[in-house]
XYZ file of C-alpha atoms in Angstrom:
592
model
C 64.298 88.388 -75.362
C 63.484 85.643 -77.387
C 59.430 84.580 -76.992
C 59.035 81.053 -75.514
C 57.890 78.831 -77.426
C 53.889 77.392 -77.131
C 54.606 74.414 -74.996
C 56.270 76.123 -73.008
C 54.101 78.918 -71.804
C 51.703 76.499 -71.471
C 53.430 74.569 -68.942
C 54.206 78.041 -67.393
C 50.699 79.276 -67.250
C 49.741 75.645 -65.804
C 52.471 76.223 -62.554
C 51.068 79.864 -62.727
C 47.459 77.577 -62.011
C 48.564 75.499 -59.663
C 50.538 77.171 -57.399
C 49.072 80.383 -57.580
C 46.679 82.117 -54.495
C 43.382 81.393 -56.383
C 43.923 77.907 -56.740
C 44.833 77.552 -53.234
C 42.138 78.990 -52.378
C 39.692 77.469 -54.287
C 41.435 73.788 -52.469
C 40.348 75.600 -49.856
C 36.784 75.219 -50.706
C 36.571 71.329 -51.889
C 38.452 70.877 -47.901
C 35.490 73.044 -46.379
C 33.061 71.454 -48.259
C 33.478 68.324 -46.865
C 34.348 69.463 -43.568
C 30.995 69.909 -41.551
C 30.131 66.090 -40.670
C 30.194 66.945 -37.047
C 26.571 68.969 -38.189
C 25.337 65.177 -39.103
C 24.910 64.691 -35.690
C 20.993 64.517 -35.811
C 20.911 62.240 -39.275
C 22.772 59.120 -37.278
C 22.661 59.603 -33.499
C 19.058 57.688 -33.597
C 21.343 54.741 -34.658
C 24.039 55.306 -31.946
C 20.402 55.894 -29.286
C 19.049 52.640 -30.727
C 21.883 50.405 -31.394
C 24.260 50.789 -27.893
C 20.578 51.681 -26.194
C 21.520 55.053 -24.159
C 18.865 57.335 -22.828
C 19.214 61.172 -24.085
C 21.539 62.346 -21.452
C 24.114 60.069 -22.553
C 23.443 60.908 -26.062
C 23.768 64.631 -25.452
C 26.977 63.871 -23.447
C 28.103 62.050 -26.856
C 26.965 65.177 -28.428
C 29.259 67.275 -26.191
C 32.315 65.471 -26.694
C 31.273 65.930 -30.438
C 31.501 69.882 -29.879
C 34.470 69.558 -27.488
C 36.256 67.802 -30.489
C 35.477 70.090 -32.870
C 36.247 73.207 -31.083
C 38.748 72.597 -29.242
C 41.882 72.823 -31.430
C 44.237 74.935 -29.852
C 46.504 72.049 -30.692
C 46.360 72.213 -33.835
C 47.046 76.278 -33.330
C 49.962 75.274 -31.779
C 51.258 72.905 -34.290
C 50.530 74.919 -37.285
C 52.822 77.823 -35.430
C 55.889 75.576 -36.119
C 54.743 73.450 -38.715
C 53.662 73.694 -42.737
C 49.850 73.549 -42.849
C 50.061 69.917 -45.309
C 50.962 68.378 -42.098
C 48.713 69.915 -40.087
C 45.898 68.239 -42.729
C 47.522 65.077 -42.609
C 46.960 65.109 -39.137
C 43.712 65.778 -39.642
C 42.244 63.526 -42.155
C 44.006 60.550 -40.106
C 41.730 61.414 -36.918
C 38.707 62.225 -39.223
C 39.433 58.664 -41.061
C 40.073 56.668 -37.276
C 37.073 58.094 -35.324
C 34.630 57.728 -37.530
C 35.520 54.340 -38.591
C 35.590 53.189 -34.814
C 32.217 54.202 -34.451
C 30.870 52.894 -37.551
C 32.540 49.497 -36.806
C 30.240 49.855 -32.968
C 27.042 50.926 -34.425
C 27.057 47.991 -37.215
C 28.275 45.833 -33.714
C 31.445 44.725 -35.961
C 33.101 45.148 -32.626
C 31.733 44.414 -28.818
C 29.535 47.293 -27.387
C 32.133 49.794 -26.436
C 32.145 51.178 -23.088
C 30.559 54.616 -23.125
C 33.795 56.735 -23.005
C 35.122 55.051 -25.699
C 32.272 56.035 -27.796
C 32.800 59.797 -26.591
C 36.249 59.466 -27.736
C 36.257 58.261 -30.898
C 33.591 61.022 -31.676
C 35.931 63.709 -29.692
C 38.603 62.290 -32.498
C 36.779 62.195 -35.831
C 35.504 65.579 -35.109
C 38.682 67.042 -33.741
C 40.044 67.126 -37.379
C 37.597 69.606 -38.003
C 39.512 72.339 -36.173
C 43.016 70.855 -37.959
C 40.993 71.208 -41.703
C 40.438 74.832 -40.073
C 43.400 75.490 -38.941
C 44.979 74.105 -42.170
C 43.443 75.460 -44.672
C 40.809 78.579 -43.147
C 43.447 80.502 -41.296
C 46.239 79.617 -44.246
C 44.158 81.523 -46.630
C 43.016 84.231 -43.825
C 46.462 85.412 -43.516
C 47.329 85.071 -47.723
C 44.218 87.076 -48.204
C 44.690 89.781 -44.963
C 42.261 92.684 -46.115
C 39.569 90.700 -47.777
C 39.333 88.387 -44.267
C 35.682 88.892 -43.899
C 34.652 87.585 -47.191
C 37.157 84.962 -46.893
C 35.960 83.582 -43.488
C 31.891 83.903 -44.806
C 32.558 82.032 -48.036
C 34.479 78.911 -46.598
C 32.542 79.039 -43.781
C 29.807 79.305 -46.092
C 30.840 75.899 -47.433
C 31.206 74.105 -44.264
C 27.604 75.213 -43.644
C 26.678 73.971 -46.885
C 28.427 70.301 -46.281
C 25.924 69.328 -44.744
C 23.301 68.685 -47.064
C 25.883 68.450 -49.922
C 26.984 65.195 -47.881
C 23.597 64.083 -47.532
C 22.727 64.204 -51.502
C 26.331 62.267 -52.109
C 25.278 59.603 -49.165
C 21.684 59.265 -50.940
C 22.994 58.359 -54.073
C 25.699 56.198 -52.540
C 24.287 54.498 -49.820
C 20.104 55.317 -49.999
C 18.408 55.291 -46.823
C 21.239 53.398 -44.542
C 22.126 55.993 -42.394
C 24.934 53.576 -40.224
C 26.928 53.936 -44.207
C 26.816 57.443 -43.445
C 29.459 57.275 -40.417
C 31.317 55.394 -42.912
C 31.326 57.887 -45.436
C 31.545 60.827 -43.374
C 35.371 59.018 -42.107
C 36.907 58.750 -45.696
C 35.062 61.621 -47.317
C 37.424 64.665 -45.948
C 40.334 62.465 -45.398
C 40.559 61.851 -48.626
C 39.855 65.564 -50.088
C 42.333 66.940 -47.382
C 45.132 64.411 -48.860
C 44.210 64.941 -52.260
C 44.773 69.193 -51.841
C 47.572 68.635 -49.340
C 51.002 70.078 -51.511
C 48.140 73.813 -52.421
C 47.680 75.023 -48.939
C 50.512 76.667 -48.171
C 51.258 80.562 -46.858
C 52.550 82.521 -49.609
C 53.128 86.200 -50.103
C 50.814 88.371 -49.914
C 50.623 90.681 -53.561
C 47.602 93.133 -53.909
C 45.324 92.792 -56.285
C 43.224 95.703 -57.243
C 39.886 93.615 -58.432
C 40.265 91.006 -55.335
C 37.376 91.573 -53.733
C 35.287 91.161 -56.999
C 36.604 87.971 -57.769
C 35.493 86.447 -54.355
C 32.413 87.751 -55.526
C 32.560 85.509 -58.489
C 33.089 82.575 -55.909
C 30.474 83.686 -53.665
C 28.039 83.979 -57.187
C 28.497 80.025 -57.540
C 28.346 79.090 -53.722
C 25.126 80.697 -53.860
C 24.472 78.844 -57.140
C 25.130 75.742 -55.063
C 22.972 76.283 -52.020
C 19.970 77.551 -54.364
C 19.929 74.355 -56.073
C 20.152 72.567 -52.778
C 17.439 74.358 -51.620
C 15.141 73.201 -55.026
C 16.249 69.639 -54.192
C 15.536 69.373 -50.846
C 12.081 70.958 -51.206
C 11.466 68.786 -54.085
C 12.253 65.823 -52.313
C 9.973 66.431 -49.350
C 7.089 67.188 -52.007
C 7.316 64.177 -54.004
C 10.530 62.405 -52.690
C 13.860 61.357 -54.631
C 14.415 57.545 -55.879
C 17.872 56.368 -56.116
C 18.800 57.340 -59.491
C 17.434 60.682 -58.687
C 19.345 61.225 -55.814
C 22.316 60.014 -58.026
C 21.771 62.810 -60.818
C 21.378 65.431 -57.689
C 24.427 64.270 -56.543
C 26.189 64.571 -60.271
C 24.670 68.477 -60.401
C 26.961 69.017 -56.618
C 29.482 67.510 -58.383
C 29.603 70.151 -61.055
C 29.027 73.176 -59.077
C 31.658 72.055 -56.552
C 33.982 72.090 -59.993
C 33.193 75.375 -61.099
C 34.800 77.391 -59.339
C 38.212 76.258 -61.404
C 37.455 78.210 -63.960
C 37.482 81.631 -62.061
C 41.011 80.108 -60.888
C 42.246 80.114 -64.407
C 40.772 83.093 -65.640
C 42.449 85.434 -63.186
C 45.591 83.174 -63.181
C 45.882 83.977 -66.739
C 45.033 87.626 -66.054
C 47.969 87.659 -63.907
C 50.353 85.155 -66.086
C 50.035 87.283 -68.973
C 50.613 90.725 -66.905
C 54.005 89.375 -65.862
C 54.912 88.406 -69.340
C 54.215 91.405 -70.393
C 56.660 92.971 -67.391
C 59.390 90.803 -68.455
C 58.908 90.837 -72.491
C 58.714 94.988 -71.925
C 60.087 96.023 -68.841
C 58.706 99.734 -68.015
C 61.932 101.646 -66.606
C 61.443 101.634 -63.059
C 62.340 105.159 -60.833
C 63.234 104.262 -57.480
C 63.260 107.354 -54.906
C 65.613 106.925 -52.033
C 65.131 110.217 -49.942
C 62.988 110.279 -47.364
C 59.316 111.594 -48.314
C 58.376 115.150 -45.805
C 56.407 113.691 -42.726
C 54.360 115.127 -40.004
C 56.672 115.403 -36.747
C 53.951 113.920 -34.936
C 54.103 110.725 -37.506
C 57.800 110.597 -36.734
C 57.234 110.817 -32.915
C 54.127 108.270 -33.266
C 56.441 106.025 -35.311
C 59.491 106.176 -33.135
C 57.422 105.576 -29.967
C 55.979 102.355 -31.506
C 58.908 101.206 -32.829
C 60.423 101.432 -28.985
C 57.493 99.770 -28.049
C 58.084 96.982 -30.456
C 61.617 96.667 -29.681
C 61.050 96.445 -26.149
C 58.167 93.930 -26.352
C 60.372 92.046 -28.110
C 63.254 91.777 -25.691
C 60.521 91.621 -22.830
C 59.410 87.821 -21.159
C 55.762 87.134 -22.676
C 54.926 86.487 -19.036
C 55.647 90.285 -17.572
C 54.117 92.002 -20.597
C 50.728 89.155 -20.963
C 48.741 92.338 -18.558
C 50.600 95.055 -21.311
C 48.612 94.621 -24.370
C 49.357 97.005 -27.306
C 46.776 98.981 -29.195
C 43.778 97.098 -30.803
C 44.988 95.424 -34.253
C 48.727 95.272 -33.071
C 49.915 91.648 -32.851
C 49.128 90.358 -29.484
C 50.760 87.909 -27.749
C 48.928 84.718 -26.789
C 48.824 85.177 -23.265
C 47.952 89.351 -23.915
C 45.033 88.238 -25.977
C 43.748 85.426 -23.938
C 43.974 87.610 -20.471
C 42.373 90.948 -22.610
C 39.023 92.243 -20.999
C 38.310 92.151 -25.280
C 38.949 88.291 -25.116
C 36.567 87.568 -21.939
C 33.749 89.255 -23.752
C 33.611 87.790 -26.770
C 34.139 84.301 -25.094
C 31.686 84.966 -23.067
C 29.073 86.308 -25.527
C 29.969 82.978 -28.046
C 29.110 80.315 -25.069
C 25.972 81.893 -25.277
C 25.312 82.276 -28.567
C 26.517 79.108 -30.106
C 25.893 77.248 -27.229
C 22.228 77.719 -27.535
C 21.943 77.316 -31.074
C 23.990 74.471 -31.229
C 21.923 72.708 -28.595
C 18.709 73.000 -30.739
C 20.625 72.007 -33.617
C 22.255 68.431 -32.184
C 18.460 67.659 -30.650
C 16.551 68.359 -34.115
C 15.801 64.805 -34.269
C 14.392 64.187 -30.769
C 12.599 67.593 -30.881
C 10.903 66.544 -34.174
C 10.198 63.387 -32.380
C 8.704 64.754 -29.458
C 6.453 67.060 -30.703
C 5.187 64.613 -33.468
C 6.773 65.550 -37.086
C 7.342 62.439 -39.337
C 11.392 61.031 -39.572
C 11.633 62.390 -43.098
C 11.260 65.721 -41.707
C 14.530 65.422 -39.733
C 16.421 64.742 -42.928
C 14.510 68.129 -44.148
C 15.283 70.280 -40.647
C 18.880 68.913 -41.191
C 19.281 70.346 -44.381
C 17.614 73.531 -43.742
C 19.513 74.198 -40.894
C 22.692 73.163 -43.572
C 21.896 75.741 -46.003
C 21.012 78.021 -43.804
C 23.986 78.138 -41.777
C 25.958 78.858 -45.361
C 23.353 81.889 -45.861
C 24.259 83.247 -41.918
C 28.346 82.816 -42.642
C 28.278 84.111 -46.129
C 25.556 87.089 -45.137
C 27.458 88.119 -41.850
C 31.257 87.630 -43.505
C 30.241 89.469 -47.167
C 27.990 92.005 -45.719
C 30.107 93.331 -42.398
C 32.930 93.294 -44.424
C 31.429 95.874 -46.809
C 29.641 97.710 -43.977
C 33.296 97.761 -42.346
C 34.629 99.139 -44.978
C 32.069 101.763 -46.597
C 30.741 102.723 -43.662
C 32.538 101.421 -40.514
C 29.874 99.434 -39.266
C 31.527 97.352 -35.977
C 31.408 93.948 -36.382
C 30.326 93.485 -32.806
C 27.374 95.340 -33.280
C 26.390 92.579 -36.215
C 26.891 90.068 -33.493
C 24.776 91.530 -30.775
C 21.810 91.391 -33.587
C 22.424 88.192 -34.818
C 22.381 86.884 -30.961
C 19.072 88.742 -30.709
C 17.597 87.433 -33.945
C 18.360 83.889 -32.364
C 16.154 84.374 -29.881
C 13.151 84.245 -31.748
C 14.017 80.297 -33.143
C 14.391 79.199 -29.886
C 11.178 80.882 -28.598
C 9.484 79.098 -31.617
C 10.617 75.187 -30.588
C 9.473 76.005 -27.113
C 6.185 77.052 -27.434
C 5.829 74.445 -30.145
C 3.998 76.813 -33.033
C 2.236 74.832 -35.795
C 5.323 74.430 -38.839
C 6.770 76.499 -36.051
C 9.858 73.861 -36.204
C 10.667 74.593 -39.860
C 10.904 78.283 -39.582
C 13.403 77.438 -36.110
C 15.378 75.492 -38.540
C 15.959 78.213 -40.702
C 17.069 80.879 -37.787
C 18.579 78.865 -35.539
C 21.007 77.715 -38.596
C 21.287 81.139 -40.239
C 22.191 82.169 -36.756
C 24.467 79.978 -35.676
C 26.880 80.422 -39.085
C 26.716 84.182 -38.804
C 28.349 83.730 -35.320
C 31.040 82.046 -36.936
C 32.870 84.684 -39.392
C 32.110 87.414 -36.961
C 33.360 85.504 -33.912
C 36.947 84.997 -35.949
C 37.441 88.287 -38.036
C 37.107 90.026 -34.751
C 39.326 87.883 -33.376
C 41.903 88.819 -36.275
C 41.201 92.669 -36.112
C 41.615 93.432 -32.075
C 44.365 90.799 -31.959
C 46.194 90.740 -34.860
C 47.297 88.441 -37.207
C 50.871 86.994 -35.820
C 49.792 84.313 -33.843
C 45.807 84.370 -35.069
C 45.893 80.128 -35.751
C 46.133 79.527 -32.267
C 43.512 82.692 -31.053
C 40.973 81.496 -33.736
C 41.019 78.087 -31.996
C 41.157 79.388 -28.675
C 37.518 81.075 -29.644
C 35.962 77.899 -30.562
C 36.446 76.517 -27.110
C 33.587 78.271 -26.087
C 31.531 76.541 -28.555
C 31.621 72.894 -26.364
C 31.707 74.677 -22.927
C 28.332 75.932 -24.034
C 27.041 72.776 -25.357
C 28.030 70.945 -22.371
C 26.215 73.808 -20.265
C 23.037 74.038 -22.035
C 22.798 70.540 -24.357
C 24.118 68.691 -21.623
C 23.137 69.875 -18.105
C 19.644 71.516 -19.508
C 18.394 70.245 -22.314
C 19.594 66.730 -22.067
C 18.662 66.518 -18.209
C 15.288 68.136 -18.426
C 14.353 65.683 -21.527
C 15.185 62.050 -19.480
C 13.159 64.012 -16.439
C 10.025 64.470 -18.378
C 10.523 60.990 -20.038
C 10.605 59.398 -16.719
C 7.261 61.385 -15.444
C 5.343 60.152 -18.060
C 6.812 56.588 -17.920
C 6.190 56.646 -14.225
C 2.299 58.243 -15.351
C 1.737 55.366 -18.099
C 3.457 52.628 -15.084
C 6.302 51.658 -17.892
C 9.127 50.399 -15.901
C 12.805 51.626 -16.961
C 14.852 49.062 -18.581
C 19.113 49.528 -18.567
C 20.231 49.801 -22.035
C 16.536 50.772 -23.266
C 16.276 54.631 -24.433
C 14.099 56.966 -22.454
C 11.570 58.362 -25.134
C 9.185 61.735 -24.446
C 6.502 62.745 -26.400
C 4.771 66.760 -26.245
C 5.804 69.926 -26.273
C 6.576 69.951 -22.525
C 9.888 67.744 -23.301
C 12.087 70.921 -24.348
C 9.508 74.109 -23.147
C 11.468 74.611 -19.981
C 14.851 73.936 -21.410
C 14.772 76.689 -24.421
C 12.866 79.372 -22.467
C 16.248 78.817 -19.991
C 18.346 78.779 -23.449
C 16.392 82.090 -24.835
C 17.288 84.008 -21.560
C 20.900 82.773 -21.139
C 20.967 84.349 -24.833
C 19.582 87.587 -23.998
C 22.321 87.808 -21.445
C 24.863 87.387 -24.115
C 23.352 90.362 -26.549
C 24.298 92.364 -22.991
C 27.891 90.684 -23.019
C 28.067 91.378 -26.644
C 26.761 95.262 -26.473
C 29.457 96.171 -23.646
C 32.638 94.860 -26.359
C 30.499 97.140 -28.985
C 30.871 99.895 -26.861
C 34.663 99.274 -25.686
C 35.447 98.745 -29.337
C 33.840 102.036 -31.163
C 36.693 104.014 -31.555
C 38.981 101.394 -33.034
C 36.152 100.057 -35.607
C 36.044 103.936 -36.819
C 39.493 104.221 -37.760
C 41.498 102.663 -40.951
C 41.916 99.032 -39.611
C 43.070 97.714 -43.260
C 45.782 100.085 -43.602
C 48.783 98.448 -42.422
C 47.811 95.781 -44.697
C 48.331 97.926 -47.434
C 50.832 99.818 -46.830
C 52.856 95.855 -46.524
C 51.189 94.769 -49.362
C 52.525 97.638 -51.672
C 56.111 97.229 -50.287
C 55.895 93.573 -51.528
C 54.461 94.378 -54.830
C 57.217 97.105 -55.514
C 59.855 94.539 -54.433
C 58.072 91.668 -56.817
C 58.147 94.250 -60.007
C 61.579 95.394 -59.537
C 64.250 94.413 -61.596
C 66.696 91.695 -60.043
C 69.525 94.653 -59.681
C 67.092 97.184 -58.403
C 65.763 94.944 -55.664
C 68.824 95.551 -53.643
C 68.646 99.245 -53.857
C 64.737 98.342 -52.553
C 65.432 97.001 -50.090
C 68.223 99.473 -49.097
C 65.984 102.680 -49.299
C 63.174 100.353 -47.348
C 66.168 99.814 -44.253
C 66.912 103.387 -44.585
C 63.793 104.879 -44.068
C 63.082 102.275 -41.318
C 66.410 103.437 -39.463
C 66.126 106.838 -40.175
């Protein structure tokens, strides 16, 4: 074979790059990055209070349709079950781009006051593309990366925890202070970064690789690069506080960090180029075995059984089966997993979980208000609570995936603990401890990302993988049905209640369009000592799927993975003429 010349293995190692897993992956991570505006909430709903002059219970009901938005995207499940996920991202960055705009154009009164459901629904829109960026991108590389899942879910949703505050260093070097520019940027932001990665996400093949797992720790090494240096800047600017230029060379510093993770891309790229040059400069002679290996009869019988079972599921309606689930980690249907026992507890446990947290996160601002901290300190809880949810969904993804695997540690059981851990942030914000609020920041986000990873690799593991972008989406419904529950009808209610007793105390009449404003720590006492119980109530719902789960989380969940990824890797290295005798022996030992 004659060796190819220099320009041209060049231009072969650069479509190696580029269309390669890694690369795709690390798209993946610029998409996520820019994907958490709808955790902004608390840096510009003052403006939205102010400008359009609702009282907190409207506010909060903005909030909800904020979560409902953002959770709700079984349609985009749907759509990416028929459709390539580039179009599910083009979808998405148009309602990020429309949304946000619309309520930028309100708040800066470019338009007349809109009527308040129109405000809920552009902010139902521009968050909705969250769950299509998901969707797109999350459960694209979820399913190319099958037995690494749980580092893959805690590292991008490490970086939509981390958006956050990597947003709000780019908007303080863009726009200073003017949080209404901040709508505005959070609308072309990820539309742009989801059209500008929209031809790399894409489902590929899924090849083994023996040292994957230790390159996503080389990922995770820089991520946590990122969020420590986020951490130094954000404490540095509440020390002494950042001037503009400052802000611009903490935004350059992102910038860079965001960058590196390209060159992991290339070096394993070029790891993997240069193996398969090797294969096809020096083919090593290939044996392919054709008999059938010696097997258990009891394997045979297990086999055959589930292959009948297969069969018939398949010929079956998905209505008379949707009450016949198959084992845990067999590919569910949708209506098997979403009528499971499994399902209703998880669901269940997650509206109370994330619900709470999530409430305490949307009111940082008012609860910093009311109990006296200074407005700078909001931009400081919002960035803690940032970073801190990256720490919670790279700790719970990284860490129960290698307590899964080393020592079959259930993943439920890492939920029930993180659910109880939560408790103690909300217990601090209602008692109102001195700096108490800080330290809340930091649980109540490290809490609420933990949830996250956990809440969707179980999802993948008891239901399988077939149909997983519409069952991951289905789980974040419960997400805004908590919100709604406990932002809403609690926290939001209770709030206006207590700012009308002490306007009616003080003799302040209540004037339409002018927000209701409460001051103490009696403005959100009652509301999280109702949010810490409704919590403890889902560590119970969480403990009884720990239980029902045991046996499953003890066995080998990974090894069908394996076993498919091998076949594909055997097929890949074959010689063009062998491939057919492959496949052959594969069909053989199938029908056999």
């Amino acid at each position: 074979m004659v060796a190819a010349s220099s320009g041209g293995s060049m231009k072969s190692l650069t479509i190696q790059i580029l269309t390669g897993r890694w690369f795709m992956f690390f798209g993946s991570l610029w998409i996520m990055s820019a994907a958490g505006a709808t955790y902004m909430f608390s840096l510009y709903s003052g403006d939205i209070k102010t400008t359009l002059g609702y009282d907190q219970t409207t506010l909060n009901l903005l909030s909800f349709f904020k979560d409902l938005g953002a959770n709700v995207g079984v349609l985009a499940g749907l759509i990416n079950e028929v459709t390539p996920p580039w179009f599910i991202l083009i979808i998405g960055a148009i309602l990020n781009f429309f949304g946000y705009f619309m309520i930028w154009l309100a708040v800066t009164k470019r338009i007349p006051k809109p009527q308040v459901w129109h405000m809920c629904l552009y902010i139902c829109v521009g968050a909705n593309s969250q769950s299509f960026a998901n969707t797109g991108s999350l459960v694209t590389c979820v399913k190319n990366f099958p037995e690494s899942r749980g580092v893959v879910l805690g590292i991008l949703k490490g970086y939509v925890g981390l958006s956050g505050a990597i947003i709000t260093q780019l908007y303080h070097a863009f726009y200073g202070e003017d949080t209404k520019s901040l709508i505005l940027m959070i609308g072309w932001l990820p539309a742009a970064v989801s059209f500008a990665f929209l031809r790399t996400i894409r489902n590929m093949k899924v090849v083994r690789q023996t040292n994957e797992l230790k390159v996503f720790y080389n990922f995770l090494y820089i991520s946590l690069g990122l969020a420590t240096f986020l951490i130094v800047a954000i404490i540095t600017d509440k020390l002494s506080g950042f001037t503009r230029s400052e802000y611009g060379g903490s935004a350059a510093v992102v910038i860079i960090l965001l960058v590196l993770p390209i060159l992991v891309v290339v070096w394993e790229e070029k790891k993997l180029w240069t193996d398969k040059q090797v294969a096809l400069n020096d083919p090593a002679p290939i044996n392919i075995v054709t008999e059938k290996p010696n097997r258990d009869p009891s394997e045979v019988k297990d086999d055959n059984e589930r292959s009948t079972e297969v069969e018939s599921a398949k010929t079956a309606s998905c209505w008379t089966t949707m009450f016949s689930p198959p084992e845990r980690g067999d590919d569910y249907t949708i209506l098997q997993a979403l009528f499971s026992v499994d399902m209703l507890i998880l669901f269940l446990a997650t509206i109370c979980g994330v619900g709470g947290t999530l409430t305490a996160i949307d009111n940082l601002g008012q609860i910093g208000g009311s109990l006296g901290y200074p407005k700078r300190s909001v931009s400081t809880f919002v960035s803690l609570v940032s970073i801190w949810n990256y720490f919670g969904r790279v700790v719970s993804g990284v860490v129960s995936e290698i307590f899964l695997i080393k020592y079959r540690f259930p993943r439920p059981l890492m939920l029930t603990l993180i659910l109880l851990l939560s408790c103690a942030g909300h217990l601090l914000i209602a008692f109102n401890v001195p700096g108490g609020l800080y330290v809340a920041s930091v649980i109540i986000g490290f809490c609420f990302g933990a949830q996250w990873p956990l809440l969707f690799a179980i999802i993948s593991e008891i239901f399988g993988l077939k149909y997983y972008s519409t069952l991951y989406n289905f789980g974040s419904v419960a997400s805004p049905i908590g919100s709604y529950l406990l932002n809403v009808r609690v926290a939001g209610y209770l709030y206006d209640v207590e700012a009308e007793k002490q306007n009616n105390a003080l003799k302040i009449p209540r004037i339409d369009g002018r927000d209701l404003t409460c001051t103490g720590t009696a403005c959100f006492k009652l509301s999280f000592i109702i949010i810490t119980a409704v919590t403890l109530f889902g560590v119970l719902v969480s403990f009884i799927l720990v239980i029902r789960t045991k046996k499953f989380y003890k066995s080998d969940i990974y090894k069908k993975f394996r076993e498919k990824a091998l076949a594909t890797e055997m097929e890949m290295s074959a010689p063009a003429p062998a491939r057919s005798t492959v496949e052959e022996a594969k069909k053989n030992n199938i029908n056999g």
